[in-house]
Amino acid sequence: MRIYESIHALLICWDKSIDEFKNQRDSLGKVLRDFYGFNISPLNIPLSENADQWVRTEISNFMRDPDKKQNLLIIYYGGHATLQREKLFLQWSVFHSIRVSYAPSQISRADTTRHSSFDKPEDPCLNWSLCQESLVTGAKADILIILDCCHAGAAFQLEQGQQDNAVELLPACGIEDRAFVGEHSLTNRLIRILKSPTLYQKAFPTYELQRQLAYLQKSLGIVHLIDGKSNPWGRSAHLITLIPRYDGKGISIHRVVLPDSDDEEEQTPANREPDLPHRESGYQLQRDASLSYTDAGTNTEVDITQITDPILGTALFLDPRRKVVYVDVGTETIPVNTVRPDHKPVVLQQQQQQQQQEQQQQRRPLIKNDCVPRTSSPILSADLDITSNFPHKRRMHESVEARQTGLWMDRYSSFLHEWSPDKDGEAYKIAILSTGLNMEDLYIGGQRRRIVDRRNFVGTESEILPSTDSTPDRDSIGTSHFSLLAQTSKYTNFFISKISESGIFTDISVVVRAIACAIDEWKVNMLVLPFGLNTYNQELADQLSRALQANIICLAATGNSGANARAAYPARMPGVVAVFSSDSLGNPSLFNPSPSPAQRNFSTIGEDIAISHNGEEQYRSGTSFATCVMAGILSSMFVFARDYLELDLEDWNLLHTPAGAHKFLEIMSTSRGGYDYVAPWLLLSDDLTFKQQDGSQSSYKMVVKAQILAALRQLR
């Protein structure tokens, strides 16, 4: 993304134009100046016959000093416009625009005054096409043109030359369309979006600005149908690249910080929270005390604050005496636990290195030898769990992390309770392939009504198990997987496939038959695969391809060997959602495989998961558990979209596809340490989720639905 030394904006309106246009122009200039630090130059076009030449001269004067390669120029116009001979003319009054739009095409603009149907005097106007051509030709700086007027799309007709700068156009509507007016105008929507901290606190490309404009337009109920008959007004703004840069980089927008300024300490509208309506306070995080992390990519420290959840009234932070530092080692990050020396003199570098070496020697191995696969046989991901292959009781010094995980689960339960549909729709069907299920487990007994069918595929034939039968689950792996999936999903029925007696299996035909049953007989909506193979298998690939073609969502664990192995198969198969693990704050787990640059690397909580086993609480970690949590999140959000947001059939059928599932997770995620951390409340926590005055949930419903539909448009 390109960062500019300075950004200059020329904001154009007609002199003596109506107050609405001037007020919009002034408000936009205030936002660009106060929030972003741009240099603002207002320009009022005089009501004269030589307006064309006057504007070209003023534009030339405006560009004289800032027209440099390292700068960005923004040219804005707000007002009326007309279309003549397929050229865009800026117009002082709307009267002439309407008359000319109905004039015969063979009558020129000059002849209309002599035509019997156009005998009124012409209003002042100027040929914007000529002004734009003089603006772009020979320019060195990048240029963004914003036209909030009717027929603004006609400005795209520009002959491209050999230039090193980028020129982009953001028109309010198409060539034959009329622009929105009033509160729905392009300018007012820009003002609303540009004031969002989500944007002004970081650099963002112009295509992101256009995407947020589309979100807001849909959230306000401004929808232009394809035939254009039900809405005669303009379509949403589309970003047009008039001249691309030679290096392919587009235009970006960011705050301009003056050299040697104390930007962090000075409180200005650009660095403090603006007075904007936000989402419900239940999902706001209060920041209290500082905790330090180091970014693995840049090796720069960022302050992470103590977090309190107002819903639960409890803290969501690690021990304040504990400092976690992520050190970049290739593609893996390794945490080093140290005690923060509060207000003590800085230790010399040699002493620090010696302390780190002593800590590394005292620290036990992160992964036991018996957790690393020695053969190429398929292995359940749960068998690679960090520190132990079996459930282990929580030690005293690990209680903080376990408590954070519990708070995450409490917040997730509160989220489901608040945002679940009021009516019971069709149950979502999930098949999970693991080591079976112990029906005598106290928690499992309360979930029997949700278990539709259970099969034991171990052996030559699949065995249908009665609902009362308790097939031994020797290591409690499958029971743990199911209990976690049942806790995190709602309105879901389950189909249980036993594919192994323990965490290790060698007969891949067992898995193939289980997947075939889920596709052909059970006709499930989702396949949960909390296991991984070390190598590619053609039979498994064929069955999973059938599932993906049937729009069955497939999620698979990536493994727990860290950077010592690639992501397991089938997690790395195209179309399958590869699931990585994180802690309760979204930081990637140590045992994650390295992220793949060729695909999204979705992660969610998979550390210190509390599992109830015969009434006893035990804790486990691993990507297999993160896979079950991710399946619960995704299935619940699918039901949320289908029944609560009431998506129509066409949109639902597109959302519930492998590609749609990836897009859905994408808008529920945020980047963290090279992975895409997923939490369902991130779908509602965007600062562009504007709350209506009545404060009702229908406001959120409208905006969230718009976010989903905007993501789906990328797949059409």
XYZ file of C-alpha atoms in Angstrom:
716
model
C 0.000 0.000 0.000
C 1.381 3.388 -1.019
C 2.028 6.065 1.636
C 2.164 9.716 0.523
C 4.201 12.601 1.875
C 1.283 15.006 1.555
C -2.288 14.913 0.296
C -4.042 17.935 -1.196
C -7.769 18.226 -1.925
C -9.455 20.713 -4.275
C -13.187 20.899 -3.443
C -15.241 22.472 -6.257
C -18.750 23.937 -6.176
C -20.559 26.587 -8.155
C -20.593 30.094 -6.771
C -24.057 30.972 -5.438
C -25.091 27.323 -5.612
C -27.737 26.044 -3.244
C -26.766 25.769 0.418
C -27.016 21.959 0.398
C -24.087 21.576 -2.012
C -21.891 24.098 -0.224
C -22.650 22.674 3.208
C -21.781 19.182 2.013
C -18.559 20.440 0.464
C -17.576 22.293 3.649
C -18.374 19.297 5.865
C -16.274 16.989 3.697
C -13.395 19.467 3.793
C -13.602 19.637 7.587
C -13.367 15.850 7.888
C -10.449 15.632 5.468
C -8.615 18.429 7.275
C -9.352 17.563 10.929
C -9.353 13.758 10.760
C -6.759 13.161 8.048
C -4.588 16.273 7.998
C -5.125 16.992 4.275
C -4.485 20.398 2.733
C -7.913 21.693 1.701
C -8.546 24.248 -1.055
C -12.199 25.218 -1.769
C -12.987 26.511 -5.262
C -16.179 28.329 -6.288
C -16.877 28.389 -10.044
C -18.044 31.844 -11.192
C -21.274 32.230 -13.164
C -19.601 33.372 -16.380
C -19.338 32.268 -19.973
C -15.625 31.443 -19.778
C -15.998 29.103 -16.786
C -14.131 26.337 -18.658
C -10.945 28.312 -19.027
C -11.194 29.759 -15.527
C -11.489 26.297 -13.914
C -8.595 24.875 -15.951
C -6.431 27.803 -14.850
C -7.362 27.343 -11.191
C -6.660 23.617 -11.367
C -3.269 24.354 -12.907
C -2.518 26.798 -10.082
C -3.638 24.245 -7.509
C -1.301 21.583 -8.922
C 1.741 23.824 -9.357
C 3.464 22.964 -6.065
C 2.015 19.620 -4.837
C 2.202 17.831 -8.227
C 4.975 15.433 -7.194
C 5.331 11.673 -7.424
C 5.172 11.206 -3.656
C 1.888 13.161 -3.283
C -1.822 12.500 -3.790
C -4.258 15.030 -5.277
C -8.005 14.731 -4.659
C -10.367 16.638 -6.955
C -13.981 16.809 -5.770
C -17.072 18.284 -7.369
C -20.545 18.454 -5.860
C -23.480 19.856 -7.768
C -25.536 19.435 -10.924
C -24.343 18.014 -14.237
C -25.693 17.110 -17.636
C -24.736 14.819 -20.503
C -24.131 16.353 -23.927
C -22.783 14.416 -26.891
C -21.665 11.729 -24.392
C -19.541 14.312 -22.581
C -20.011 15.397 -18.964
C -20.884 19.071 -18.456
C -21.027 20.584 -14.966
C -24.156 22.663 -14.570
C -25.072 25.442 -12.138
C -28.795 24.641 -12.178
C -30.750 21.431 -12.586
C -33.155 23.071 -15.054
C -30.850 22.924 -18.040
C -29.786 19.385 -17.170
C -33.340 18.103 -17.541
C -33.999 20.027 -20.754
C -30.843 18.821 -22.454
C -31.349 15.214 -21.366
C -34.523 15.130 -23.457
C -33.111 17.047 -26.426
C -32.728 15.154 -29.712
C -29.248 13.627 -29.994
C -28.565 15.377 -33.300
C -29.123 18.821 -31.775
C -25.962 20.310 -30.337
C -25.819 22.176 -27.041
C -25.497 25.519 -28.888
C -28.506 24.737 -31.098
C -30.808 23.923 -28.178
C -31.298 27.602 -27.408
C -32.674 28.116 -30.912
C -34.857 24.986 -30.891
C -38.554 25.616 -30.356
C -38.683 23.230 -27.399
C -35.672 24.858 -25.690
C -36.284 28.550 -25.929
C -35.242 29.415 -22.364
C -31.801 30.900 -21.741
C -29.060 28.458 -20.903
C -27.637 28.171 -17.395
C -23.880 28.457 -16.860
C -22.050 25.177 -17.523
C -18.558 23.923 -18.322
C -17.104 20.940 -20.144
C -15.662 18.735 -17.410
C -14.134 16.360 -19.922
C -11.753 19.131 -21.050
C -10.939 20.085 -17.461
C -10.242 16.496 -16.518
C -8.029 15.956 -19.534
C -5.914 18.999 -18.645
C -5.821 17.819 -15.036
C -4.504 14.361 -15.852
C -2.194 15.046 -18.771
C 1.397 15.232 -17.647
C 0.555 14.934 -13.948
C 3.143 13.332 -11.660
C 1.090 12.879 -8.482
C -1.568 10.233 -8.058
C -5.046 11.686 -8.630
C -8.413 10.680 -7.153
C -11.442 12.304 -8.785
C -14.727 12.282 -6.833
C -17.819 13.443 -8.715
C -21.074 13.761 -6.769
C -23.379 14.656 -9.629
C -25.731 13.089 -12.153
C -24.179 11.193 -15.098
C -20.843 11.153 -13.229
C -19.845 7.868 -14.860
C -19.377 9.705 -18.164
C -16.069 11.024 -16.808
C -14.453 7.622 -17.330
C -13.996 8.375 -21.040
C -10.354 9.283 -20.864
C -7.609 8.284 -23.266
C -4.842 6.585 -21.305
C -1.323 7.810 -21.845
C 2.080 6.604 -20.760
C 2.292 7.926 -17.209
C 3.779 6.700 -13.941
C 0.965 7.960 -11.735
C -2.413 6.425 -10.952
C -5.686 8.177 -11.742
C -8.906 6.826 -10.239
C -12.512 7.995 -10.511
C -15.213 7.608 -7.853
C -18.476 8.646 -9.519
C -21.764 8.952 -7.670
C -23.626 7.062 -10.403
C -23.434 5.697 -13.931
C -23.574 7.500 -17.261
C -27.348 7.421 -17.629
C -28.168 7.591 -13.917
C -29.036 10.394 -11.551
C -27.174 10.802 -8.273
C -28.715 10.473 -4.832
C -29.531 13.721 -3.060
C -29.872 14.760 0.565
C -28.664 12.465 3.333
C -28.102 9.611 0.850
C -25.795 11.584 -1.431
C -22.297 10.307 -2.150
C -20.770 13.205 -0.213
C -22.790 12.579 2.939
C -22.024 8.860 2.806
C -18.323 9.652 2.362
C -18.382 11.947 5.395
C -20.053 9.284 7.476
C -17.601 6.574 6.499
C -14.408 8.647 6.621
C -15.140 9.570 10.256
C -14.979 5.927 11.273
C -11.922 5.061 13.426
C -11.727 1.794 11.493
C -10.514 3.830 8.521
C -8.868 7.032 9.715
C -6.597 5.250 12.189
C -4.892 3.308 9.419
C -4.100 3.467 5.719
C -6.691 1.927 3.407
C -6.986 1.491 -0.374
C -9.648 3.300 -2.330
C -11.373 0.040 -3.243
C -12.008 -0.468 0.496
C -13.661 2.961 0.569
C -15.884 1.943 -2.337
C -16.747 -1.345 -0.590
C -17.795 0.475 2.584
C -19.907 2.864 0.498
C -21.761 -0.134 -0.917
C -22.246 -1.564 2.607
C -23.700 1.686 3.872
C -25.925 2.154 0.829
C -27.443 -1.284 1.363
C -27.824 -0.746 5.096
C -29.826 2.412 4.398
C -32.143 0.449 2.139
C -30.991 2.137 -1.058
C -31.054 -0.723 -3.531
C -30.972 -0.313 -7.286
C -32.559 -3.253 -9.072
C -31.075 -4.589 -12.296
C -33.908 -3.378 -14.494
C -33.753 0.075 -12.890
C -37.537 0.456 -12.982
C -38.253 0.377 -9.252
C -35.551 2.923 -8.410
C -34.960 5.724 -10.915
C -32.093 7.131 -8.910
C -28.450 6.300 -9.173
C -26.674 3.052 -8.535
C -23.926 2.634 -5.983
C -20.597 4.304 -6.621
C -18.069 2.173 -8.496
C -14.377 2.879 -8.383
C -12.919 3.253 -11.895
C -9.202 3.153 -12.634
C -8.632 5.643 -15.416
C -4.841 5.236 -15.516
C -3.171 2.378 -13.623
C 0.261 2.768 -12.077
C 3.133 0.972 -13.754
C 3.738 -1.087 -10.585
C 0.086 -2.080 -10.243
C -0.406 -0.269 -6.910
C -3.661 1.600 -6.504
C -4.359 4.764 -4.579
C -4.499 4.630 -0.780
C -5.841 7.112 1.752
C -4.283 7.723 5.139
C -3.713 10.334 7.789
C -0.898 12.764 7.083
C 1.416 13.240 10.064
C 3.665 16.286 10.002
C 7.387 15.650 10.635
C 8.611 15.973 14.234
C 5.084 16.260 15.559
C 4.071 14.681 18.837
C 1.174 12.932 17.187
C 0.570 10.358 19.869
C 0.228 12.849 22.722
C -1.645 15.618 20.969
C -5.408 15.148 21.190
C -6.967 16.123 17.891
C -10.108 14.993 16.069
C -7.855 12.726 14.028
C -6.579 10.668 16.953
C -9.377 10.677 19.484
C -12.626 8.751 19.317
C -15.224 10.824 17.435
C -18.761 11.209 18.654
C -20.317 8.483 16.562
C -23.099 6.010 17.328
C -21.635 2.611 18.084
C -22.879 -0.925 18.456
C -24.326 -2.089 21.745
C -22.081 -1.601 24.728
C -22.228 -5.306 25.492
C -19.686 -5.913 22.791
C -17.441 -2.988 23.620
C -14.124 -3.724 25.250
C -12.870 -1.413 27.972
C -9.130 -0.938 28.023
C -7.518 -0.423 31.414
C -3.945 -1.607 31.961
C -1.050 -2.184 29.587
C 0.418 -5.509 28.507
C 3.251 -5.741 26.007
C 3.537 -7.936 22.931
C 6.075 -7.926 20.146
C 4.885 -8.344 16.573
C 6.581 -11.303 14.928
C 6.617 -9.677 11.530
C 8.135 -6.316 12.425
C 9.699 -7.024 15.831
C 7.999 -3.883 17.157
C 6.241 -3.782 20.506
C 2.558 -2.925 20.713
C 0.707 -2.231 23.956
C -2.136 -4.651 24.562
C -4.421 -3.404 27.302
C -6.191 -5.133 30.078
C -9.610 -5.953 28.728
C -12.892 -6.048 30.611
C -16.118 -7.492 29.231
C -19.094 -5.382 30.376
C -21.494 -8.281 29.747
C -19.774 -10.576 32.211
C -18.271 -7.903 34.428
C -15.015 -9.824 34.530
C -11.513 -9.197 33.288
C -10.232 -10.667 30.044
C -6.498 -10.345 30.510
C -3.434 -12.388 31.274
C -1.493 -12.125 34.507
C -0.152 -8.526 34.474
C 3.225 -9.761 35.735
C 3.595 -12.002 32.722
C 5.024 -10.751 29.470
C 4.725 -12.743 26.261
C 7.155 -11.886 23.479
C 6.744 -13.304 19.981
C 10.120 -13.759 18.318
C 10.187 -14.234 14.558
C 11.991 -17.484 13.755
C 11.397 -18.133 10.071
C 7.658 -18.548 9.828
C 7.011 -19.735 13.392
C 6.551 -17.651 16.532
C 7.872 -18.855 19.892
C 6.701 -17.312 23.192
C 9.236 -16.628 25.901
C 7.796 -16.089 29.378
C 9.561 -13.418 31.373
C 8.699 -11.317 34.399
C 8.321 -7.638 33.641
C 10.922 -5.546 35.541
C 8.630 -2.728 36.593
C 10.498 0.553 37.068
C 13.911 -1.158 37.243
C 17.085 -0.115 35.412
C 17.559 -1.601 31.955
C 19.560 -4.847 32.018
C 22.619 -4.963 29.840
C 22.322 -6.887 26.594
C 24.755 -9.596 27.663
C 22.844 -10.196 30.888
C 19.562 -10.438 28.961
C 21.002 -12.993 26.559
C 22.339 -15.053 29.469
C 18.931 -14.985 31.195
C 17.176 -16.092 28.020
C 19.602 -19.008 27.587
C 19.009 -20.118 31.193
C 15.250 -19.938 30.692
C 15.409 -22.006 27.529
C 17.457 -24.659 29.315
C 15.051 -24.780 32.247
C 11.955 -24.849 30.080
C 10.713 -28.340 29.289
C 10.262 -29.411 25.650
C 7.156 -27.969 24.025
C 6.274 -31.181 22.162
C 6.961 -34.642 23.455
C 8.701 -37.063 21.179
C 5.796 -39.441 21.253
C 3.577 -36.653 19.884
C 5.544 -36.399 16.635
C 4.460 -38.859 13.913
C 7.131 -41.428 13.094
C 5.375 -42.974 10.110
C 3.278 -41.815 7.182
C 0.136 -43.430 8.614
C -2.922 -41.209 9.107
C -3.094 -39.694 12.576
C -5.940 -37.988 14.395
C -5.018 -34.405 15.105
C -6.054 -34.872 18.717
C -3.207 -37.346 19.157
C -0.743 -34.528 18.534
C -2.033 -32.405 21.394
C 0.599 -30.313 23.075
C 2.188 -31.628 26.331
C 0.214 -34.872 26.370
C -1.747 -37.324 24.259
C -4.334 -37.619 27.006
C -6.500 -35.236 29.016
C -4.572 -33.632 31.825
C -5.692 -31.810 34.932
C -4.886 -28.133 35.031
C -1.874 -27.164 37.083
C -2.038 -24.128 39.339
C 0.126 -21.838 37.183
C -2.076 -22.525 34.146
C -5.331 -21.450 35.818
C -5.119 -17.952 34.309
C -5.229 -19.268 30.735
C -8.016 -21.694 31.615
C -10.012 -18.858 33.132
C -9.572 -16.765 29.976
C -10.860 -19.636 27.856
C -13.857 -19.991 30.160
C -14.623 -16.299 29.805
C -14.380 -16.620 26.016
C -16.908 -19.466 26.136
C -19.206 -17.415 28.405
C -19.070 -14.535 25.964
C -19.832 -16.871 23.084
C -22.845 -18.297 24.956
C -24.116 -14.762 25.619
C -23.686 -13.951 21.949
C -25.713 -16.995 20.860
C -28.424 -16.215 23.394
C -28.825 -12.637 22.193
C -28.578 -13.151 18.449
C -30.244 -16.523 17.915
C -33.482 -16.613 15.907
C -36.711 -16.523 17.912
C -38.217 -19.346 15.898
C -36.921 -22.853 15.429
C -36.098 -23.417 11.778
C -34.889 -26.516 10.027
C -32.149 -28.208 12.045
C -28.639 -27.902 10.664
C -27.013 -31.325 10.138
C -23.385 -31.996 11.069
C -21.414 -35.235 10.738
C -18.282 -35.613 12.870
C -15.663 -38.290 12.228
C -13.718 -39.287 15.331
C -13.277 -42.129 17.837
C -16.927 -42.635 18.691
C -19.015 -41.531 21.633
C -19.447 -42.621 25.218
C -23.195 -42.412 25.782
C -22.779 -42.923 29.530
C -20.954 -39.609 29.875
C -23.009 -37.231 31.998
C -22.929 -34.382 29.449
C -23.562 -36.621 26.454
C -26.648 -38.059 28.116
C -28.325 -34.671 27.994
C -27.630 -34.343 24.255
C -29.179 -37.615 23.064
C -32.131 -35.931 21.392
C -29.733 -34.094 19.066
C -27.940 -37.283 17.950
C -29.824 -38.611 14.921
C -27.570 -41.541 13.961
C -24.328 -43.227 15.018
C -22.219 -45.578 12.928
C -19.133 -47.636 13.653
C -17.090 -47.843 10.445
C -14.166 -49.673 12.033
C -14.001 -53.036 10.250
C -15.232 -54.193 6.886
C -18.856 -53.114 7.253
C -20.481 -50.123 8.880
C -22.377 -50.980 12.049
C -25.480 -49.064 13.069
C -25.318 -48.478 16.804
C -28.504 -48.290 18.920
C -29.078 -45.008 20.712
C -28.601 -46.715 24.078
C -25.392 -48.500 23.160
C -22.215 -47.101 24.691
C -19.385 -47.835 22.317
C -16.137 -47.519 24.243
C -14.249 -44.321 23.465
C -10.946 -45.403 24.963
C -9.146 -42.053 24.940
C -12.307 -39.906 25.194
C -11.208 -38.081 22.051
C -14.482 -38.448 20.156
C -16.543 -37.707 23.262
C -14.530 -34.539 23.844
C -14.960 -33.474 20.210
C -18.712 -33.960 20.320
C -19.210 -32.221 23.675
C -17.314 -29.164 22.429
C -19.226 -29.108 19.149
C -22.553 -29.433 20.965
C -21.650 -26.546 23.297
C -20.786 -24.164 20.460
C -23.584 -24.950 17.984
C -27.301 -24.308 18.198
C -30.275 -25.710 16.326
C -28.050 -28.569 15.158
C -28.519 -32.320 14.790
C -25.501 -34.608 14.829
C -24.396 -37.727 12.994
C -21.551 -39.632 14.668
C -19.014 -41.670 12.675
C -16.512 -43.810 14.541
C -13.425 -44.218 12.340
C -10.854 -45.333 14.891
C -10.534 -47.115 18.213
C -7.847 -44.657 19.273
C -6.021 -41.631 17.964
C -4.095 -43.577 15.304
C -5.540 -45.450 12.337
C -4.094 -46.950 9.176
C -7.122 -48.010 7.108
C -8.108 -45.003 5.015
C -11.100 -46.905 3.567
C -12.807 -46.413 6.934
C -12.763 -42.655 6.455
C -13.843 -42.952 2.820
C -16.895 -45.050 3.736
C -17.825 -42.674 6.547
C -17.745 -39.652 4.228
C -19.757 -41.509 1.574
C -22.437 -42.302 4.173
C -22.582 -38.665 5.266
C -23.038 -37.533 1.652
C -25.421 -40.137 0.253
C -27.445 -41.355 3.235
C -27.349 -38.676 5.893
C -27.200 -35.763 3.432
C -25.498 -33.544 5.996
C -24.757 -29.832 5.678
C -21.297 -29.965 7.241
C -18.425 -32.432 7.698
C -16.128 -32.021 10.712
C -12.767 -33.749 10.266
C -10.682 -33.304 13.455
C -7.816 -35.386 12.088
C -5.046 -35.140 9.545
C -2.917 -37.281 7.262
C 0.729 -36.706 6.608
C 0.382 -37.400 2.886
C -2.128 -36.931 0.086
C -4.639 -39.740 -0.490
C -6.536 -40.073 -3.762
C -9.540 -41.990 -2.374
C -10.091 -39.425 0.336
C -9.674 -36.593 -2.166
C -12.323 -38.118 -4.449
C -14.883 -38.409 -1.650
C -14.231 -34.916 -0.370
C -14.550 -33.561 -3.911
C -18.021 -35.149 -4.027
C -18.887 -33.466 -0.739
C -17.671 -30.064 -1.899
C -19.576 -30.373 -5.167
C -22.706 -31.082 -3.120
C -22.023 -27.838 -1.202
C -21.249 -29.680 2.014
C -19.003 -27.473 4.144
C -15.852 -29.352 5.168
C -13.601 -28.300 8.052
C -10.338 -30.074 8.912
C -7.638 -29.751 11.562
C -4.177 -28.681 10.418
C -2.123 -30.570 13.030
C -0.019 -29.704 16.054
C 3.593 -30.184 14.950
C 4.398 -26.506 14.589
C 6.828 -25.664 11.805
C 8.143 -29.246 11.811
C 5.420 -30.348 9.376
C 3.152 -28.900 6.748
C -0.545 -28.496 7.437
C -2.152 -31.924 7.474
C -4.265 -33.360 4.666
C -7.147 -32.795 3.906
C -6.860 -29.364 5.584
C -4.627 -28.198 2.738
C -7.084 -29.418 0.084
C -8.662 -26.534 -1.914
C -12.218 -25.854 -0.782
C -11.734 -27.334 2.683
C -11.646 -24.871 5.588
C -8.234 -25.335 7.224
C -8.485 -24.614 10.949
C -5.631 -23.415 13.159
C -5.633 -22.796 16.903
C -5.383 -19.622 18.997
C -5.640 -18.603 22.611
C -8.571 -16.677 24.053
C -7.148 -13.348 22.834
C -6.630 -14.508 19.258
C -2.876 -15.022 19.453
C -1.772 -18.017 17.342
C -0.864 -21.212 19.188
C 2.712 -22.410 19.246
C 1.856 -25.795 17.836
C 0.174 -24.396 14.690
C 1.749 -25.337 11.362
C 3.155 -22.386 9.466
C 0.466 -20.331 7.706
C 0.039 -20.942 3.991
C 0.497 -17.910 1.721
C -1.813 -19.468 -0.880
C -4.993 -19.500 1.212
C -6.774 -18.036 4.201
C -5.457 -19.357 7.510
C -8.487 -19.273 9.801
C -7.922 -19.775 13.515
C -10.075 -19.751 16.618
C -9.757 -20.700 20.247
C -8.154 -24.127 20.690
C -6.085 -23.784 23.874
C -7.032 -24.810 27.407
C -10.433 -26.074 26.336
C -12.473 -27.342 29.309
C -13.926 -30.783 28.569
C -16.394 -32.485 30.899
C -15.535 -36.170 31.274
C -17.878 -38.098 33.606
C -18.450 -34.983 35.651
C -14.752 -34.139 35.902
C -13.435 -31.015 34.192
C -10.327 -31.579 32.134
C -8.376 -29.293 29.813
C -7.030 -29.914 26.333
C -5.349 -28.007 23.524
C -5.006 -28.675 19.805
C -6.223 -27.781 16.342
C -8.762 -30.616 16.491
C -10.580 -28.761 19.265
C -10.276 -25.489 17.376
C -11.890 -27.297 14.424
C -14.885 -28.273 16.556
C -15.232 -24.706 17.851
C -14.973 -23.338 14.302
C -17.648 -25.794 13.134
C -19.904 -24.663 15.983
C -19.353 -20.987 15.127
C -19.906 -21.449 11.411
C -23.016 -23.634 11.774
C -24.553 -21.197 14.291
C -23.847 -18.245 12.024
C -25.312 -20.097 9.049
C -28.527 -20.532 11.043
C -28.281 -16.885 12.098
C -28.057 -15.791 8.448
C -30.762 -18.147 7.223
C -33.398 -17.686 9.929
C -32.587 -14.421 11.744
C -31.431 -12.346 8.772
C -33.928 -14.188 6.555
C -31.737 -14.452 3.477
C -33.656 -15.278 0.330
C -33.139 -18.670 -1.268
C -30.715 -17.497 -3.939
C -28.445 -15.737 -1.452
C -28.614 -18.649 0.987
C -27.677 -21.158 -1.698
C -24.635 -19.047 -2.587
C -23.628 -18.480 1.043
C -23.809 -22.180 1.852
C -21.099 -23.212 -0.584
C -17.399 -23.858 0.066
C -16.553 -20.459 -1.419
C -19.399 -18.794 0.478
C -18.245 -20.321 3.755
C -14.758 -18.907 3.243
C -16.231 -15.449 2.552
C -18.456 -15.753 5.622
C -15.474 -16.575 7.839
C -13.514 -13.782 6.200
C -15.952 -11.105 7.391
C -15.937 -12.675 10.869
C -12.145 -12.582 11.150
C -9.276 -10.230 11.838
C -5.573 -10.634 11.083
C -3.450 -11.719 14.026
C 0.126 -12.995 13.863
C -0.136 -14.257 10.280
C -3.482 -16.015 10.841
C -7.111 -14.939 10.415
C -8.637 -15.106 13.888
C -12.385 -15.870 13.807
C -14.915 -14.821 16.453
C -18.615 -14.361 15.663
C -18.901 -10.977 17.381
C -16.387 -9.546 14.905
C -19.224 -9.613 12.380
C -21.035 -7.037 14.530
C -18.083 -5.060 15.848
C -17.194 -3.070 12.722
C -17.394 0.646 13.448
C -19.213 1.020 10.152
C -22.130 -0.835 11.751
C -24.169 2.287 12.256
C -26.908 2.094 14.815
C -30.302 3.595 14.058
C -31.886 6.143 16.376
C -34.377 3.660 17.800
C -31.530 1.394 18.991
C -33.358 -1.737 17.877
C -31.725 -4.937 16.714
C -33.303 -4.419 13.302
C -30.571 -1.832 12.690
C -27.892 -4.460 13.178
C -29.872 -6.975 11.182
C -29.970 -4.657 8.188
C -26.259 -3.796 8.311
C -25.024 -7.340 8.922
C -27.186 -8.625 6.103
C -25.664 -5.954 3.845
C -22.168 -7.089 4.831
C -22.960 -10.663 3.878
C -24.577 -9.707 0.584
C -21.638 -7.470 -0.302
C -19.258 -10.384 0.296
C -21.406 -12.667 -1.833
C -21.336 -10.216 -4.728
C -17.661 -11.018 -5.106
C -18.626 -14.627 -5.893
C -21.273 -13.904 -8.510
